[in-house]
JSON list of C-alpha atoms in Angstrom, two decimals:
[
{"chain": "A", "resi": 4, "resn": "UNK", "atom": "CA", "xyz": [10.44, -18.65, 5.37]},
{"chain": "A", "resi": 5, "resn": "UNK", "atom": "CA", "xyz": [10.85, -14.91, 5.21]},
{"chain": "A", "resi": 6, "resn": "UNK", "atom": "CA", "xyz": [8.91, -13.19, 2.43]},
{"chain": "A", "resi": 7, "resn": "UNK", "atom": "CA", "xyz": [8.84, -9.62, 1.15]},
{"chain": "A", "resi": 8, "resn": "UNK", "atom": "CA", "xyz": [5.77, -7.63, 0.28]},
{"chain": "A", "resi": 9, "resn": "UNK", "atom": "CA", "xyz": [5.07, -4.08, -0.82]},
{"chain": "A", "resi": 10, "resn": "UNK", "atom": "CA", "xyz": [2.81, -1.51, 0.79]},
{"chain": "A", "resi": 11, "resn": "UNK", "atom": "CA", "xyz": [1.89, 2.15, 0.40]},
{"chain": "A", "resi": 12, "resn": "UNK", "atom": "CA", "xyz": [0.51, 4.49, 3.02]},
{"chain": "A", "resi": 13, "resn": "UNK", "atom": "CA", "xyz": [-1.88, 6.40, 0.76]},
{"chain": "A", "resi": 14, "resn": "UNK", "atom": "CA", "xyz": [-2.38, 10.20, 0.46]},
{"chain": "A", "resi": 15, "resn": "UNK", "atom": "CA", "xyz": [-5.52, 10.27, 2.66]},
{"chain": "A", "resi": 16, "resn": "UNK", "atom": "CA", "xyz": [-3.74, 8.70, 5.63]},
{"chain": "A", "resi": 17, "resn": "UNK", "atom": "CA", "xyz": [-0.66, 10.91, 5.14]},
{"chain": "A", "resi": 18, "resn": "UNK", "atom": "CA", "xyz": [-2.89, 14.04, 4.96]},
{"chain": "A", "resi": 19, "resn": "UNK", "atom": "CA", "xyz": [-4.69, 13.04, 8.18]},
{"chain": "A", "resi": 20, "resn": "UNK", "atom": "CA", "xyz": [-1.42, 12.47, 10.05]},
{"chain": "A", "resi": 21, "resn": "UNK", "atom": "CA", "xyz": [-1.84, 8.69, 10.45]},
{"chain": "A", "resi": 22, "resn": "UNK", "atom": "CA", "xyz": [1.55, 7.64, 8.98]},
{"chain": "A", "resi": 23, "resn": "UNK", "atom": "CA", "xyz": [3.25, 7.06, 12.33]},
{"chain": "A", "resi": 24, "resn": "UNK", "atom": "CA", "xyz": [0.30, 5.14, 13.79]},
{"chain": "A", "resi": 25, "resn": "UNK", "atom": "CA", "xyz": [0.07, 2.90, 10.70]},
{"chain": "A", "resi": 26, "resn": "UNK", "atom": "CA", "xyz": [3.82, 2.22, 10.78]},
{"chain": "A", "resi": 27, "resn": "UNK", "atom": "CA", "xyz": [3.48, 1.33, 14.47]},
{"chain": "A", "resi": 28, "resn": "UNK", "atom": "CA", "xyz": [0.70, -1.18, 13.64]},
{"chain": "A", "resi": 29, "resn": "UNK", "atom": "CA", "xyz": [2.88, -2.72, 10.94]},
{"chain": "A", "resi": 30, "resn": "UNK", "atom": "CA", "xyz": [5.88, -3.08, 13.25]},
{"chain": "A", "resi": 31, "resn": "UNK", "atom": "CA", "xyz": [3.72, -4.37, 16.13]},
{"chain": "A", "resi": 32, "resn": "UNK", "atom": "CA", "xyz": [2.51, -7.12, 13.76]},
{"chain": "A", "resi": 33, "resn": "UNK", "atom": "CA", "xyz": [6.11, -8.30, 13.37]},
{"chain": "A", "resi": 34, "resn": "UNK", "atom": "CA", "xyz": [7.01, -6.80, 10.00]},
{"chain": "A", "resi": 35, "resn": "UNK", "atom": "CA", "xyz": [10.55, -5.58, 9.37]},
{"chain": "A", "resi": 36, "resn": "UNK", "atom": "CA", "xyz": [10.61, -2.37, 7.34]},
{"chain": "A", "resi": 37, "resn": "UNK", "atom": "CA", "xyz": [13.28, -3.10, 4.71]},
{"chain": "A", "resi": 38, "resn": "UNK", "atom": "CA", "xyz": [12.87, 0.20, 2.83]},
{"chain": "A", "resi": 39, "resn": "UNK", "atom": "CA", "xyz": [10.61, 3.23, 3.07]},
{"chain": "A", "resi": 40, "resn": "UNK", "atom": "CA", "xyz": [10.52, 6.69, 1.53]},
{"chain": "A", "resi": 41, "resn": "UNK", "atom": "CA", "xyz": [8.18, 9.64, 1.20]},
{"chain": "A", "resi": 42, "resn": "UNK", "atom": "CA", "xyz": [7.41, 10.57, -2.40]},
{"chain": "A", "resi": 43, "resn": "UNK", "atom": "CA", "xyz": [4.83, 12.34, -4.49]},
{"chain": "A", "resi": 44, "resn": "UNK", "atom": "CA", "xyz": [3.94, 10.69, -7.80]},
{"chain": "A", "resi": 45, "resn": "UNK", "atom": "CA", "xyz": [2.48, 12.15, -10.96]},
{"chain": "A", "resi": 46, "resn": "UNK", "atom": "CA", "xyz": [-0.77, 10.91, -12.47]},
{"chain": "A", "resi": 47, "resn": "UNK", "atom": "CA", "xyz": [1.29, 9.19, -15.20]},
{"chain": "A", "resi": 48, "resn": "UNK", "atom": "CA", "xyz": [3.36, 7.38, -12.55]},
{"chain": "A", "resi": 49, "resn": "UNK", "atom": "CA", "xyz": [0.17, 6.32, -10.75]},
{"chain": "A", "resi": 50, "resn": "UNK", "atom": "CA", "xyz": [-1.21, 5.04, -14.06]},
{"chain": "A", "resi": 51, "resn": "UNK", "atom": "CA", "xyz": [1.95, 2.99, -14.60]},
{"chain": "A", "resi": 52, "resn": "UNK", "atom": "CA", "xyz": [1.72, 1.52, -11.13]},
{"chain": "A", "resi": 53, "resn": "UNK", "atom": "CA", "xyz": [-1.98, 0.62, -11.44]},
{"chain": "A", "resi": 54, "resn": "UNK", "atom": "CA", "xyz": [-1.86, -0.35, -15.14]},
{"chain": "A", "resi": 55, "resn": "UNK", "atom": "CA", "xyz": [-3.46, -3.74, -14.35]},
{"chain": "A", "resi": 56, "resn": "UNK", "atom": "CA", "xyz": [-6.66, -1.81, -13.52]},
{"chain": "A", "resi": 57, "resn": "UNK", "atom": "CA", "xyz": [-6.63, 0.43, -16.62]},
{"chain": "A", "resi": 58, "resn": "UNK", "atom": "CA", "xyz": [-9.89, -1.02, -17.99]},
{"chain": "A", "resi": 59, "resn": "UNK", "atom": "CA", "xyz": [-11.70, -0.70, -14.67]},
{"chain": "A", "resi": 60, "resn": "UNK", "atom": "CA", "xyz": [-14.19, 2.14, -14.10]},
{"chain": "A", "resi": 61, "resn": "UNK", "atom": "CA", "xyz": [-12.34, 3.40, -11.00]},
{"chain": "A", "resi": 62, "resn": "UNK", "atom": "CA", "xyz": [-8.93, 3.75, -12.77]},
{"chain": "A", "resi": 63, "resn": "UNK", "atom": "CA", "xyz": [-9.18, 7.52, -13.36]},
{"chain": "A", "resi": 64, "resn": "UNK", "atom": "CA", "xyz": [-10.31, 8.41, -9.85]},
{"chain": "A", "resi": 65, "resn": "UNK", "atom": "CA", "xyz": [-7.77, 5.99, -8.31]},
{"chain": "A", "resi": 66, "resn": "UNK", "atom": "CA", "xyz": [-4.83, 7.49, -10.20]},
{"chain": "A", "resi": 67, "resn": "UNK", "atom": "CA", "xyz": [-6.06, 11.05, -9.48]},
{"chain": "A", "resi": 68, "resn": "UNK", "atom": "CA", "xyz": [-6.25, 10.16, -5.78]},
{"chain": "A", "resi": 69, "resn": "UNK", "atom": "CA", "xyz": [-2.85, 8.43, -5.63]},
{"chain": "A", "resi": 70, "resn": "UNK", "atom": "CA", "xyz": [-1.19, 11.47, -7.24]},
{"chain": "A", "resi": 71, "resn": "UNK", "atom": "CA", "xyz": [-3.01, 13.96, -4.97]},
{"chain": "A", "resi": 72, "resn": "UNK", "atom": "CA", "xyz": [-0.35, 14.13, -2.25]},
{"chain": "A", "resi": 73, "resn": "UNK", "atom": "CA", "xyz": [2.65, 12.47, -0.64]},
{"chain": "A", "resi": 74, "resn": "UNK", "atom": "CA", "xyz": [2.70, 8.69, -0.13]},
{"chain": "A", "resi": 75, "resn": "UNK", "atom": "CA", "xyz": [4.98, 6.30, 1.74]},
{"chain": "A", "resi": 76, "resn": "UNK", "atom": "CA", "xyz": [5.88, 3.28, -0.39]},
{"chain": "A", "resi": 77, "resn": "UNK", "atom": "CA", "xyz": [7.66, 0.57, 1.59]},
{"chain": "A", "resi": 78, "resn": "UNK", "atom": "CA", "xyz": [9.07, -2.93, 1.42]},
{"chain": "A", "resi": 79, "resn": "UNK", "atom": "CA", "xyz": [8.13, -5.17, 4.34]},
{"chain": "A", "resi": 80, "resn": "UNK", "atom": "CA", "xyz": [9.50, -8.54, 5.35]},
{"chain": "A", "resi": 81, "resn": "UNK", "atom": "CA", "xyz": [8.38, -11.39, 7.59]},
{"chain": "A", "resi": 82, "resn": "UNK", "atom": "CA", "xyz": [7.22, -14.99, 7.33]},
{"chain": "A", "resi": 83, "resn": "UNK", "atom": "CA", "xyz": [3.99, -15.10, 5.28]},
{"chain": "A", "resi": 84, "resn": "UNK", "atom": "CA", "xyz": [4.26, -11.34, 4.68]},
{"chain": "A", "resi": 85, "resn": "UNK", "atom": "CA", "xyz": [1.75, -11.02, 1.81]},
{"chain": "A", "resi": 86, "resn": "UNK", "atom": "CA", "xyz": [-1.13, -12.83, 3.51]},
{"chain": "A", "resi": 87, "resn": "UNK", "atom": "CA", "xyz": [-0.35, -11.35, 6.93]},
{"chain": "A", "resi": 88, "resn": "UNK", "atom": "CA", "xyz": [-0.29, -7.77, 5.61]},
{"chain": "A", "resi": 89, "resn": "UNK", "atom": "CA", "xyz": [-3.58, -8.27, 3.78]},
{"chain": "A", "resi": 90, "resn": "UNK", "atom": "CA", "xyz": [-5.16, -9.53, 7.02]},
{"chain": "A", "resi": 91, "resn": "UNK", "atom": "CA", "xyz": [-3.70, -6.58, 8.96]},
{"chain": "A", "resi": 92, "resn": "UNK", "atom": "CA", "xyz": [-4.97, -4.07, 6.36]},
{"chain": "A", "resi": 93, "resn": "UNK", "atom": "CA", "xyz": [-8.55, -5.39, 6.39]},
{"chain": "A", "resi": 94, "resn": "UNK", "atom": "CA", "xyz": [-11.16, -5.35, 3.63]},
{"chain": "A", "resi": 95, "resn": "UNK", "atom": "CA", "xyz": [-10.80, -2.83, 0.79]},
{"chain": "A", "resi": 96, "resn": "UNK", "atom": "CA", "xyz": [-14.03, -1.21, 1.94]},
{"chain": "A", "resi": 97, "resn": "UNK", "atom": "CA", "xyz": [-13.39, -0.05, 5.52]},
{"chain": "A", "resi": 98, "resn": "UNK", "atom": "CA", "xyz": [-17.10, -0.52, 6.30]},
{"chain": "A", "resi": 99, "resn": "UNK", "atom": "CA", "xyz": [-16.53, -4.27, 5.82]},
{"chain": "A", "resi": 100, "resn": "UNK", "atom": "CA", "xyz": [-13.13, -4.39, 7.55]},
{"chain": "A", "resi": 101, "resn": "UNK", "atom": "CA", "xyz": [-12.71, -6.32, 10.80]},
{"chain": "A", "resi": 102, "resn": "UNK", "atom": "CA", "xyz": [-12.21, -4.41, 14.06]},
{"chain": "A", "resi": 103, "resn": "UNK", "atom": "CA", "xyz": [-8.56, -3.73, 14.78]},
{"chain": "A", "resi": 104, "resn": "UNK", "atom": "CA", "xyz": [-7.48, -3.64, 11.13]},
{"chain": "A", "resi": 105, "resn": "UNK", "atom": "CA", "xyz": [-5.67, -0.64, 9.65]},
{"chain": "A", "resi": 106, "resn": "UNK", "atom": "CA", "xyz": [-8.55, 0.22, 7.32]},
{"chain": "A", "resi": 107, "resn": "UNK", "atom": "CA", "xyz": [-11.14, -0.03, 10.11]},
{"chain": "A", "resi": 108, "resn": "UNK", "atom": "CA", "xyz": [-9.07, 2.37, 12.23]},
{"chain": "A", "resi": 109, "resn": "UNK", "atom": "CA", "xyz": [-7.76, 4.83, 9.63]},
{"chain": "A", "resi": 110, "resn": "UNK", "atom": "CA", "xyz": [-9.65, 4.63, 6.30]},
{"chain": "A", "resi": 111, "resn": "UNK", "atom": "CA", "xyz": [-12.49, 6.95, 5.36]},
{"chain": "A", "resi": 112, "resn": "UNK", "atom": "CA", "xyz": [-14.00, 5.17, 2.36]},
{"chain": "A", "resi": 113, "resn": "UNK", "atom": "CA", "xyz": [-13.50, 2.45, -0.24]},
{"chain": "A", "resi": 114, "resn": "UNK", "atom": "CA", "xyz": [-11.65, 5.02, -2.38]},
{"chain": "A", "resi": 115, "resn": "UNK", "atom": "CA", "xyz": [-9.61, 6.63, 0.42]},
{"chain": "A", "resi": 116, "resn": "UNK", "atom": "CA", "xyz": [-8.71, 3.44, 2.25]},
{"chain": "A", "resi": 117, "resn": "UNK", "atom": "CA", "xyz": [-5.37, 4.44, 3.84]},
{"chain": "A", "resi": 118, "resn": "UNK", "atom": "CA", "xyz": [-3.11, 1.60, 2.68]},
{"chain": "A", "resi": 119, "resn": "UNK", "atom": "CA", "xyz": [-2.17, -0.59, -0.26]},
{"chain": "A", "resi": 120, "resn": "UNK", "atom": "CA", "xyz": [-0.64, -4.04, -0.04]},
{"chain": "A", "resi": 121, "resn": "UNK", "atom": "CA", "xyz": [0.49, -6.50, -2.70]},
{"chain": "A", "resi": 122, "resn": "UNK", "atom": "CA", "xyz": [-1.89, -9.41, -3.36]},
{"chain": "A", "resi": 123, "resn": "UNK", "atom": "CA", "xyz": [0.61, -12.00, -4.65]},
{"chain": "A", "resi": 124, "resn": "UNK", "atom": "CA", "xyz": [4.35, -12.68, -5.00]},
{"chain": "A", "resi": 125, "resn": "UNK", "atom": "CA", "xyz": [4.40, -11.61, -8.67]},
{"chain": "A", "resi": 126, "resn": "UNK", "atom": "CA", "xyz": [2.57, -8.38, -7.84]},
{"chain": "A", "resi": 127, "resn": "UNK", "atom": "CA", "xyz": [4.93, -7.67, -4.93]},
{"chain": "A", "resi": 128, "resn": "UNK", "atom": "CA", "xyz": [7.97, -8.17, -7.19]},
{"chain": "A", "resi": 129, "resn": "UNK", "atom": "CA", "xyz": [6.59, -5.70, -9.77]},
{"chain": "A", "resi": 130, "resn": "UNK", "atom": "CA", "xyz": [5.52, -3.15, -7.15]},
{"chain": "A", "resi": 131, "resn": "UNK", "atom": "CA", "xyz": [8.81, -3.26, -5.22]},
{"chain": "A", "resi": 132, "resn": "UNK", "atom": "CA", "xyz": [10.74, -2.75, -8.47]},
{"chain": "A", "resi": 133, "resn": "UNK", "atom": "CA", "xyz": [8.46, 0.13, -9.49]},
{"chain": "A", "resi": 134, "resn": "UNK", "atom": "CA", "xyz": [9.43, 2.20, -6.43]},
{"chain": "A", "resi": 135, "resn": "UNK", "atom": "CA", "xyz": [12.80, 0.84, -5.24]},
{"chain": "A", "resi": 136, "resn": "UNK", "atom": "CA", "xyz": [16.14, 0.21, -6.94]},
{"chain": "A", "resi": 137, "resn": "UNK", "atom": "CA", "xyz": [18.03, -2.86, -5.79]},
{"chain": "A", "resi": 138, "resn": "UNK", "atom": "CA", "xyz": [20.58, -0.76, -3.91]},
{"chain": "A", "resi": 139, "resn": "UNK", "atom": "CA", "xyz": [17.78, 0.70, -1.75]},
{"chain": "A", "resi": 140, "resn": "UNK", "atom": "CA", "xyz": [16.77, -2.75, -0.47]},
{"chain": "A", "resi": 141, "resn": "UNK", "atom": "CA", "xyz": [19.40, -3.27, 2.20]}
]
């Protein structure tokens, strides 16, 4: 059954010019891009998005990073989308990511790791709603 997930091409990958290559990897893996846009978010918006991590020590640096330049939030769809995207992205730390994954190819560090992907259906629902209005999800 078709499932939707949420992803962001992060500021480091956008800055390095990897957006097109990452989108190509996503499409090659069979994902349909339902919605995508280029935006810049404020630190407050990044804090709202990552509020589940507000007690974590990396929260400040993460929200600074995510508000440091343009990002590409997107809604993706395919069978088993959440698990398949997480496999395609690779481990959070690119040093531990499998060969061929997006993070192994394009990420520079555990902090600047090129891409975000939802980890569960509830998370995907929140994250999609945070960036996209219903009318944008055609």
